[in-house]
Coordinates of C-alpha atoms in Angstrom, one line a residue:
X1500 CA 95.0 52.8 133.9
X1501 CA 93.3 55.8 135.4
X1502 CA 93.5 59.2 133.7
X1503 CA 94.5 60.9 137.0
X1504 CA 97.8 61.5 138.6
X1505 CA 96.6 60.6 141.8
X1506 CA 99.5 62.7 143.5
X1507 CA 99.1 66.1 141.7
X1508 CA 95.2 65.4 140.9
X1509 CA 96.3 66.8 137.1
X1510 CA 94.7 64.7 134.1
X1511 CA 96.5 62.9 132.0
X1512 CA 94.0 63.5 129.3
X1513 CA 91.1 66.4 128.5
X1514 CA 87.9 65.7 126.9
X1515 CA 86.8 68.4 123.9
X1516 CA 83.5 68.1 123.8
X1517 CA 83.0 69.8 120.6
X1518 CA 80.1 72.4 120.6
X1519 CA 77.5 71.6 123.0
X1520 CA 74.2 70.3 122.1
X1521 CA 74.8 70.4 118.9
X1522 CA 77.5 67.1 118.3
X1523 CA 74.7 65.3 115.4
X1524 CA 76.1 68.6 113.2
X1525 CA 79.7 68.3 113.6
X1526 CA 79.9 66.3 110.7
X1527 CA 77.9 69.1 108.3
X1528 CA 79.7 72.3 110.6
X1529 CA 83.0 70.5 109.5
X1530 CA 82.3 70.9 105.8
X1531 CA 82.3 74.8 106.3
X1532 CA 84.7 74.9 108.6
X1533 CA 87.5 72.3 106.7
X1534 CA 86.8 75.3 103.3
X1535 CA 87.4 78.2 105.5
X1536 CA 90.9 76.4 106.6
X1537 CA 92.1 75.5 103.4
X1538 CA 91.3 78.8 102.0
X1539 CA 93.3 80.3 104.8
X1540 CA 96.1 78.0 104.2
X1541 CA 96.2 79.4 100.4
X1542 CA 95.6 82.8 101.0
X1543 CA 98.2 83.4 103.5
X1544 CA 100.5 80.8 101.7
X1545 CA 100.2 82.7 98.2
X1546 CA 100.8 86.1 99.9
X1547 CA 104.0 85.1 101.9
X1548 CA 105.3 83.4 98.3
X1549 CA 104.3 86.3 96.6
X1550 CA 106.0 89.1 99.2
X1551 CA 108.7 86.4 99.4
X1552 CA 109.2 86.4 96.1
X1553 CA 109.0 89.5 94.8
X1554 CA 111.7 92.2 95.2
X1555 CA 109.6 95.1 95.1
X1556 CA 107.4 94.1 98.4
X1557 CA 110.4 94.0 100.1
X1558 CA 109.7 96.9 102.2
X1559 CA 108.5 97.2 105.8
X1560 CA 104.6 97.4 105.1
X1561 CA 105.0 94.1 103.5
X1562 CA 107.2 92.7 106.0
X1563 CA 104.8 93.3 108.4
X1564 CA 102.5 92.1 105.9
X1565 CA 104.3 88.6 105.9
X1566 CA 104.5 88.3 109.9
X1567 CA 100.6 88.9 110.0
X1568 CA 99.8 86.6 107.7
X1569 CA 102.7 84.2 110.1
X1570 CA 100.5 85.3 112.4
X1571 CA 97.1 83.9 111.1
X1572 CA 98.4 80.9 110.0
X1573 CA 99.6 80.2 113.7
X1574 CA 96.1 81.1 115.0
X1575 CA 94.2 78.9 112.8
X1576 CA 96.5 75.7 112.7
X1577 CA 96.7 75.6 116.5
X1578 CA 92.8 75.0 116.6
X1579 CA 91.5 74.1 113.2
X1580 CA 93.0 70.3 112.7
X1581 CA 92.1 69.5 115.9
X1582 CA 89.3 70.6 116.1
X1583 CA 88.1 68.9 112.5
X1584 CA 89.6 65.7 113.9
X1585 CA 87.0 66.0 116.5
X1586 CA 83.9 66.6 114.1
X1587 CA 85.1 63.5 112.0
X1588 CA 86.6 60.9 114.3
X1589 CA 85.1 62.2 117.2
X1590 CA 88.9 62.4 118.1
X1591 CA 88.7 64.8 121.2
X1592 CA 90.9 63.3 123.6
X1593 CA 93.6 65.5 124.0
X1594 CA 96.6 65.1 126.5
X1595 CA 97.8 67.9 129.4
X1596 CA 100.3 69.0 128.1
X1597 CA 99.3 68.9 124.7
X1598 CA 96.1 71.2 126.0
X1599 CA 98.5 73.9 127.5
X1600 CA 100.3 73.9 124.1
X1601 CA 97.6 74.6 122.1
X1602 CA 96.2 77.2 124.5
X1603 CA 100.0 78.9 124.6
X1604 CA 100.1 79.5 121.1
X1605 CA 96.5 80.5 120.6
X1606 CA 96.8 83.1 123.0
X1607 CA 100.4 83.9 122.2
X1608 CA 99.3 83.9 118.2
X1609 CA 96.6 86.7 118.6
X1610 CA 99.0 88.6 121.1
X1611 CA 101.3 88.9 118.4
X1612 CA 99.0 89.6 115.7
X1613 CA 97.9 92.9 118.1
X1614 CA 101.7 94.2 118.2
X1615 CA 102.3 93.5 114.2
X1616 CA 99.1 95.6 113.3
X1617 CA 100.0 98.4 115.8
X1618 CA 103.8 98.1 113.9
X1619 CA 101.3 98.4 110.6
X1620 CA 99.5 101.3 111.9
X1621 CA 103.2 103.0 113.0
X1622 CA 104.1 102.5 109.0
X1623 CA 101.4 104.5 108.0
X1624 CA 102.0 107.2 110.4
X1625 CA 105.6 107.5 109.2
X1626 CA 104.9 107.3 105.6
X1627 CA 102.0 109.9 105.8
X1628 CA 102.8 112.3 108.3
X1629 CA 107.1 112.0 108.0
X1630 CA 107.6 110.6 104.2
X1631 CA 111.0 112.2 104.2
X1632 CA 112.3 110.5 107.4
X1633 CA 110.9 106.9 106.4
X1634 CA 113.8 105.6 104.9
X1635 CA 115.9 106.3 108.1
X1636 CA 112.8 105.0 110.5
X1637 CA 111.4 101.8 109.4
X1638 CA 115.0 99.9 108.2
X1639 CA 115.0 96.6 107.8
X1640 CA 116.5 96.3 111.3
X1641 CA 114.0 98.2 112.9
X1642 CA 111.4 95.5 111.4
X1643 CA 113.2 93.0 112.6
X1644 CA 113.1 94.0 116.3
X1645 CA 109.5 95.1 115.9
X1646 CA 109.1 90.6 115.0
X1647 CA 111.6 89.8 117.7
X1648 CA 109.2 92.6 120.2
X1649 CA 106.0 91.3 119.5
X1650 CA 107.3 87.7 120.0
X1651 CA 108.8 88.4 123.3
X1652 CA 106.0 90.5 124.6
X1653 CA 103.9 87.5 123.5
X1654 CA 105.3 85.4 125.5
X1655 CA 106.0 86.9 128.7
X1656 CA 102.5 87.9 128.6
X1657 CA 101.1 84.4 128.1
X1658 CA 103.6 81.9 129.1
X1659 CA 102.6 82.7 133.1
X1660 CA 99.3 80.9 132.1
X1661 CA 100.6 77.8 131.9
X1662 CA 101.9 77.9 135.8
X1663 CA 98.9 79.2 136.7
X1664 CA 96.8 76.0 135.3
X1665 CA 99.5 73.6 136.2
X1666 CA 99.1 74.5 140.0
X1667 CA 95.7 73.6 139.7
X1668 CA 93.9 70.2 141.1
X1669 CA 91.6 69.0 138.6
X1670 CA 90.1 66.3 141.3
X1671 CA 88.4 64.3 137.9
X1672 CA 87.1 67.0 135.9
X1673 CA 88.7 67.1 132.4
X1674 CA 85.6 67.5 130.1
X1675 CA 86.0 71.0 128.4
X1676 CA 82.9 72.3 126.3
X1677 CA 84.7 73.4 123.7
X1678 CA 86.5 72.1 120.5
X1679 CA 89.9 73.6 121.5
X1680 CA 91.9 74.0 124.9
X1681 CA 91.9 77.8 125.7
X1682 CA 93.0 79.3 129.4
X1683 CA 89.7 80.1 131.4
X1684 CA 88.4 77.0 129.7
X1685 CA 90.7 74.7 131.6
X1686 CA 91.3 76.7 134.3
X1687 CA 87.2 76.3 135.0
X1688 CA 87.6 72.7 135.6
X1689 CA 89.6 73.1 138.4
X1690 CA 88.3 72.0 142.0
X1691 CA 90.1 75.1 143.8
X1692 CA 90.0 78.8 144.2
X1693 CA 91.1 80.3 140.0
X1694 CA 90.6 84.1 141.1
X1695 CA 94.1 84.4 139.9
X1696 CA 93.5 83.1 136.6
X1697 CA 90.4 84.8 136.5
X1698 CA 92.4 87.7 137.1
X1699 CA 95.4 87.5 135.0
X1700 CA 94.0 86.2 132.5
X1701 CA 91.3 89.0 131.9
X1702 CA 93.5 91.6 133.0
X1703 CA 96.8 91.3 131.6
X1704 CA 96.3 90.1 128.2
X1705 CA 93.1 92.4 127.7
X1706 CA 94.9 95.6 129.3
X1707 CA 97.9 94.7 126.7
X1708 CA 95.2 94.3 123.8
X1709 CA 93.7 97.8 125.1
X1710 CA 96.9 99.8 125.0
X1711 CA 97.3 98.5 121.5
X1712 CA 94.2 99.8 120.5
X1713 CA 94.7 102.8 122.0
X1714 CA 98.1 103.4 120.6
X1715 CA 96.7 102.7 117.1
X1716 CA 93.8 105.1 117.3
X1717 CA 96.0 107.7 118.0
X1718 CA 98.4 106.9 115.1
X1719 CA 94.9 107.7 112.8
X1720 CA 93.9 110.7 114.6
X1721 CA 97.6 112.2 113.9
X1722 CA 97.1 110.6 110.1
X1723 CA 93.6 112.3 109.7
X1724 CA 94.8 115.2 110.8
X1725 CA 98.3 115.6 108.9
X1726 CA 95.9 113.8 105.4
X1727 CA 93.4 117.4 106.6
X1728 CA 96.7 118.9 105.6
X1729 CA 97.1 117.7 102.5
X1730 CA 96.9 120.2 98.9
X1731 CA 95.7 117.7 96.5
X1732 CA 92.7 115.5 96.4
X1733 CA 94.8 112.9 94.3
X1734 CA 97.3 113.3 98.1
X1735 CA 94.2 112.6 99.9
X1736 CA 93.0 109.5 97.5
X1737 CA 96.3 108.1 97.4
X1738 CA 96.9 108.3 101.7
X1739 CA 93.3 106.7 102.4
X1740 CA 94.0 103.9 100.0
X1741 CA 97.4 102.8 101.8
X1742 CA 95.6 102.6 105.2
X1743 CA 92.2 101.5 103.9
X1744 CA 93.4 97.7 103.9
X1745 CA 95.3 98.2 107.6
X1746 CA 91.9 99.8 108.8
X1747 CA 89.6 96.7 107.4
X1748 CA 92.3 94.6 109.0
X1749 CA 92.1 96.3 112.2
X1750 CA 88.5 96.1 112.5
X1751 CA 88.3 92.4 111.5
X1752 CA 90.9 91.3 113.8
X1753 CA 89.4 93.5 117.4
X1754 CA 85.7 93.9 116.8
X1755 CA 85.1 90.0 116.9
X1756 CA 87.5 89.9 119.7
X1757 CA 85.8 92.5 122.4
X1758 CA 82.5 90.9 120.5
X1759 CA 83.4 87.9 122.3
X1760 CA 85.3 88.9 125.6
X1761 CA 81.4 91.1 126.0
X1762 CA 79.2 88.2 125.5
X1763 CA 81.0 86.1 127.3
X1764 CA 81.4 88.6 130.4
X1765 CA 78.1 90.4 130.2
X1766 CA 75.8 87.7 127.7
X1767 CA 75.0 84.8 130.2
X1768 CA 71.8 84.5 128.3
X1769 CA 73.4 83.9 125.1
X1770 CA 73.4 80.1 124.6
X1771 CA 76.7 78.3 125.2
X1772 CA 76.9 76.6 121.6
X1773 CA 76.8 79.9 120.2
X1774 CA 79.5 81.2 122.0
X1775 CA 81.3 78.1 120.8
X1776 CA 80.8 78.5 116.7
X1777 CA 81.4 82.5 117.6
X1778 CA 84.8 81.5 119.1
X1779 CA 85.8 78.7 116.2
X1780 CA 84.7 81.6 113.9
X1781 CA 87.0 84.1 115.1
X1782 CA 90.0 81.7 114.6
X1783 CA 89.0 81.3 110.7
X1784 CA 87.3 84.6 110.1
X1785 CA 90.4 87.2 110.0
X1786 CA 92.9 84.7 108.5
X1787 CA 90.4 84.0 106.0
X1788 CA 89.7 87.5 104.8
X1789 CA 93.0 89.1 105.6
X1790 CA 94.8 87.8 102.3
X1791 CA 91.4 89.0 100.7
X1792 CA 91.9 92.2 101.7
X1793 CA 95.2 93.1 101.4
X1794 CA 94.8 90.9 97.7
X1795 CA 92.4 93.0 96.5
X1796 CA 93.1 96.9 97.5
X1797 CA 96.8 96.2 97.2
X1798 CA 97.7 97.0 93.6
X1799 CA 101.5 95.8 93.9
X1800 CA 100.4 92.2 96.1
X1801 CA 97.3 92.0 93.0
X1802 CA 99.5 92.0 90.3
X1803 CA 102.2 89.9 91.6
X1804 CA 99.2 87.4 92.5
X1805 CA 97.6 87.4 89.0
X1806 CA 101.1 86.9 87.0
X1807 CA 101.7 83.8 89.3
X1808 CA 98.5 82.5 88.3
X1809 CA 98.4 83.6 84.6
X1810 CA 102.1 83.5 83.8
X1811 CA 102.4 79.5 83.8
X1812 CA 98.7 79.1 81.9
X1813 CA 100.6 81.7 79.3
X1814 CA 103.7 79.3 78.9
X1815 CA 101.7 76.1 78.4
X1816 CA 99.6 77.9 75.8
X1817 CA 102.7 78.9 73.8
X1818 CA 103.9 75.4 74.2

């Protein structure tokens, strides 16, 4: 049966290629690659028991904690076990519409995580430079719609994508050079004009991205300024150290990402496997060390983590 709907010239199946001239070393970048996952799978999965669980991180930082950490989790799982099916069975047939999934909530996944850390950086803003109006700000309601926002922004931003591949003729290319489906990926296999995609995809989702970024920087500017403010050095200490772990956040979540968008606009002399393990990276990288971050500079998220761990080693030792 031929892969091609000979009517709509749309595959029936893609090929993942993997990464490029370098397919003898799946089976060793797997062993990496499988850690990384499972390490994001625990990280993320003890923090969300641990805010889930404990009635004192029920407040809207760690809310917004809990939806980026929803957020990772997405990012990662959409790529990851495909992706290590690939390196081990050489699995990397794929179907259409399976492709356009994965590609929907990749994009949609780190469209998301942008809004929930620009709702992080608005907590800090509040809590810093309007402590006394906090309470009446950030209610649990209010988080709520920030969720229900970034989800629906999300998706109107990204769901156009999939119209604008399905349009496409494909007229027998459905090789992708990569180890996941992702839009300018596809869309480049396409025997027709994709200025549009070109377009829309660079333009839309990266202007919405930029806005974020902007919006945040500002949010610090007005927090440096009111922390400038501040009587006490103990004031100062304390303020730094409740944004410190949103500002690591920040910059491990946006400097990979422009990283890549540059090289792969402006870096055509950068080889294309690189550009492959950079963008595999990037889907493990800030899920990984998110957890980490928040784990270790969080005093309330630290302890609740080490009495989960020590608290049933305590009970079998009095047993």
């Amino acid at each position: 049966m031929s892969p091609f709907n000979l009517t709509s010239m749309t595959p029936a199946t893609f090929i993942l290629a993997g990464i490029p001239g370098m397919e003898k070393l799946h089976m060793w970048i797997s062993i990496p690659f499988c850690s990384m996952y499972l390490a994001v799978l625990l990280g993320n999965g003890v923090m969300l028991f641990a805010i889930r669980t404990e009635r004192s991180l029920h407040q809207p930082m760690y809310l917004f904690l809990s939806m980026l950490a929803i957020a990772d989790l997405m990012l990662s799982t959409t790529t990851v076990p495909k992706m290590l099916a690939l390196f081990w069975f050489s699995a990397g047939e794929i179907s259409f519409g399976a492709c356009l999934t994965q590609m929907f909530f990749l994009h949609f996944s780190f469209s998301a995580e942008s809004v929930i850390l620009l709702a992080m950086a608005f907590d800090r803003f509040v809590a810093i430079c309007y402590p006394l109006w906090y309470a009446a700000v950030l209610t649990q309601s209010a988080v709520v719609k920030t969720g229900l926002v970034a989800l629906l922004r999300s998706f109107c931003i990204i769901f156009p994508c999939i119209f604008l591949l399905k349009r496409l003729p494909f007229c027998g290319h459905n090789i992708i050079p990569h180890t996941y489906c992702e839009h300018m990926g596809i869309a480049r296999l396409a025997c027709a004009d994709i200025s549009i995609n070109i377009l829309y995809g660079l333009a839309v989702p990266f202007a919405a991205v930029v806005v974020d970024v902007v919006l945040i920087a500002v949010s610090y500017i007005l927090i440096l300024l009111a922390l400038f403010r501040l009587p006490s050095r103990s004031a100062h200490h304390k303020a730094f150290n409740t944004c410190g772990s949103h500002v690591c956040v920040i910059l491990l979540f946006y400097v990979p990402a422009f990283f890549t968008v540059l090289t792969h606009r402006f870096g055509q002399e950068i080889p294309h496997h690189v550009h492959i393990i950079l963008a595999n990276l990037y889907v493990l990288f800030p899920p990984l060390l998110n957890p980490v971050v928040y784990g270790v500079r969080t005093q309330q998220i630290k302890k609740k983590v080490v009495k989960m761990f020590t608290c049933p080693k305590s009970h079998l030792l009095q047993g």
